[in-house]
Coordinates of C-alpha atoms in Angstrom, one line a residue:
M166 CA 0.0 0.0 0.0
T167 CA 1.3 3.4 -1.0
I168 CA 1.6 5.9 1.9
N169 CA 1.2 9.6 1.2
Y170 CA 2.2 12.5 3.5
L171 CA 1.1 16.1 4.1
I172 CA 4.1 18.5 4.6
P173 CA 3.8 22.1 5.8
Y174 CA 5.3 24.6 3.4
V175 CA 6.8 27.7 4.8
P176 CA 8.9 29.8 2.4
I177 CA 12.3 30.5 3.8
K178 CA 14.3 33.3 2.1
G179 CA 17.5 31.8 0.5
H180 CA 16.4 28.2 0.9
K181 CA 14.1 26.7 -1.9
D182 CA 12.9 23.5 -0.3
P183 CA 10.7 22.1 -1.7
D184 CA 12.1 23.1 -5.0
F185 CA 9.2 23.3 -7.4
K186 CA 11.4 23.8 -10.4
E187 CA 13.3 20.6 -9.7
M188 CA 10.3 18.9 -8.1
S189 CA 12.4 17.9 -5.1
Y190 CA 12.1 18.0 -1.3
G191 CA 14.7 17.4 1.4
D192 CA 14.2 16.5 5.0
S193 CA 16.3 15.5 8.0
D194 CA 16.2 14.1 11.5
G195 CA 13.0 12.4 12.7
R196 CA 10.6 13.3 9.9
G197 CA 13.3 12.7 7.3
A198 CA 13.8 9.2 8.6
V199 CA 10.0 8.5 8.8
L200 CA 9.6 9.7 5.2
K201 CA 12.6 7.7 4.0
N202 CA 11.3 4.5 5.7
N203 CA 7.7 4.8 4.5
L204 CA 7.7 6.4 1.1
T205 CA 8.1 4.4 -2.1
K206 CA 8.2 5.3 -5.8
G207 CA 4.7 6.6 -6.5
S208 CA 4.0 8.0 -3.0
Y209 CA 2.7 11.5 -2.9
L210 CA 4.1 14.4 -0.8
F211 CA 1.4 17.0 -0.6
F212 CA 2.5 20.5 0.5
H213 CA 0.2 22.8 2.4
T214 CA 0.3 26.4 3.6
K215 CA -2.1 28.6 5.5
I216 CA -3.7 31.5 3.7
G217 CA -5.8 33.6 6.0
N218 CA -7.6 31.1 8.3
T219 CA -7.6 28.2 5.8
K220 CA -5.0 25.6 4.9
Y221 CA -4.5 24.9 1.3
I222 CA -2.7 22.2 -0.7
T223 CA -0.4 24.2 -3.0
S224 CA 1.6 21.5 -4.7
Y225 CA 2.5 17.8 -4.7
I226 CA 5.4 15.7 -5.6
V227 CA 5.0 12.1 -6.9
V228 CA 8.1 10.4 -5.5
D229 CA 10.4 8.9 -8.2
R230 CA 13.6 8.5 -6.2
I231 CA 14.9 8.7 -2.7
L232 CA 18.6 9.6 -2.2
S233 CA 20.8 10.1 0.9
S234 CA 22.5 13.5 1.1
E235 CA 25.8 11.9 0.1
E236 CA 24.2 10.3 -3.0
A237 CA 22.5 13.5 -4.0
K238 CA 25.7 15.5 -3.7
R239 CA 27.6 13.0 -5.9
D240 CA 24.9 13.2 -8.6
T241 CA 26.0 16.1 -10.9
H242 CA 22.4 16.3 -12.3
I243 CA 21.0 17.3 -9.0
N244 CA 21.2 21.0 -8.0
C245 CA 18.8 21.9 -5.2
D246 CA 18.8 23.1 -1.6
G247 CA 17.2 19.9 -0.4
Q248 CA 20.4 17.9 -1.1
D249 CA 21.8 19.4 2.1
D250 CA 19.2 17.5 4.2
D251 CA 19.6 13.9 5.3
W252 CA 17.2 12.6 2.6
L253 CA 16.2 14.0 -0.8
F254 CA 12.9 13.0 -2.4
I255 CA 12.9 13.6 -6.1
G256 CA 9.6 13.8 -7.9
D257 CA 8.5 12.6 -11.3
K258 CA 8.6 15.9 -13.2
K259 CA 5.7 14.9 -15.4
A260 CA 3.4 13.7 -12.6
S261 CA 4.3 16.3 -9.9
K262 CA 2.5 19.6 -10.0
R263 CA 2.6 23.1 -8.5
L264 CA -1.1 24.0 -8.4
R265 CA -2.2 27.2 -10.2
K266 CA -5.2 27.4 -7.9
P267 CA -4.6 26.1 -4.3
I268 CA -7.1 23.6 -3.0
P269 CA -8.7 24.2 0.4
F270 CA -7.7 21.4 2.8
N271 CA -10.4 19.7 4.9
K272 CA -11.3 16.3 6.2
S273 CA -13.0 15.2 3.0
L274 CA -9.9 16.0 0.9
A275 CA -7.6 14.3 3.5
N276 CA -9.6 11.1 3.1
K277 CA -9.6 11.4 -0.7
L278 CA -5.8 11.8 -0.6
S279 CA -5.4 8.7 1.7
L280 CA -3.5 10.8 4.3
E281 CA -4.7 8.7 7.2
I282 CA -5.1 11.8 9.5
D283 CA -7.0 11.1 12.7
F284 CA -10.0 13.5 12.8
T285 CA -11.4 12.1 16.1
D286 CA -11.0 15.4 18.0
F287 CA -12.8 17.2 15.1
D288 CA -15.6 14.6 15.1
N289 CA -16.0 15.0 18.9
G290 CA -16.1 18.8 18.6
E291 CA -12.9 19.3 20.5
R292 CA -10.9 20.8 17.6
T293 CA -11.6 22.5 14.3
E294 CA -10.5 20.9 11.0
L295 CA -7.7 23.5 10.8
Q296 CA -6.4 22.5 14.3
V297 CA -6.4 18.8 13.4

């Protein structure tokens, strides 16, 4: 079974990661290890950001390859900021997309994208969809 992940996207000046031109994403430490151990070719990384009071999916990468930092730095065809992280997830450039129109994120969309997010607190009225 393919596992997909939702990753927060916060633009950082001088550090393009994810790199939407190269369709790559680097991650380190705990989350990097979780992604490396659970993603396979064909898995999706969905990137979201908050605009106003709503979360939106802004892009996604369909994983094609997973490389260690050392492997990425040796590959002369790779030139992106994510190669400095522990793991680099390289997307299929034809299947991956930066969305022209962001998609509002909610429970229904999470279920359609097979993100396996626990919405129990939302269902019990303890948190909003945005908080979950």
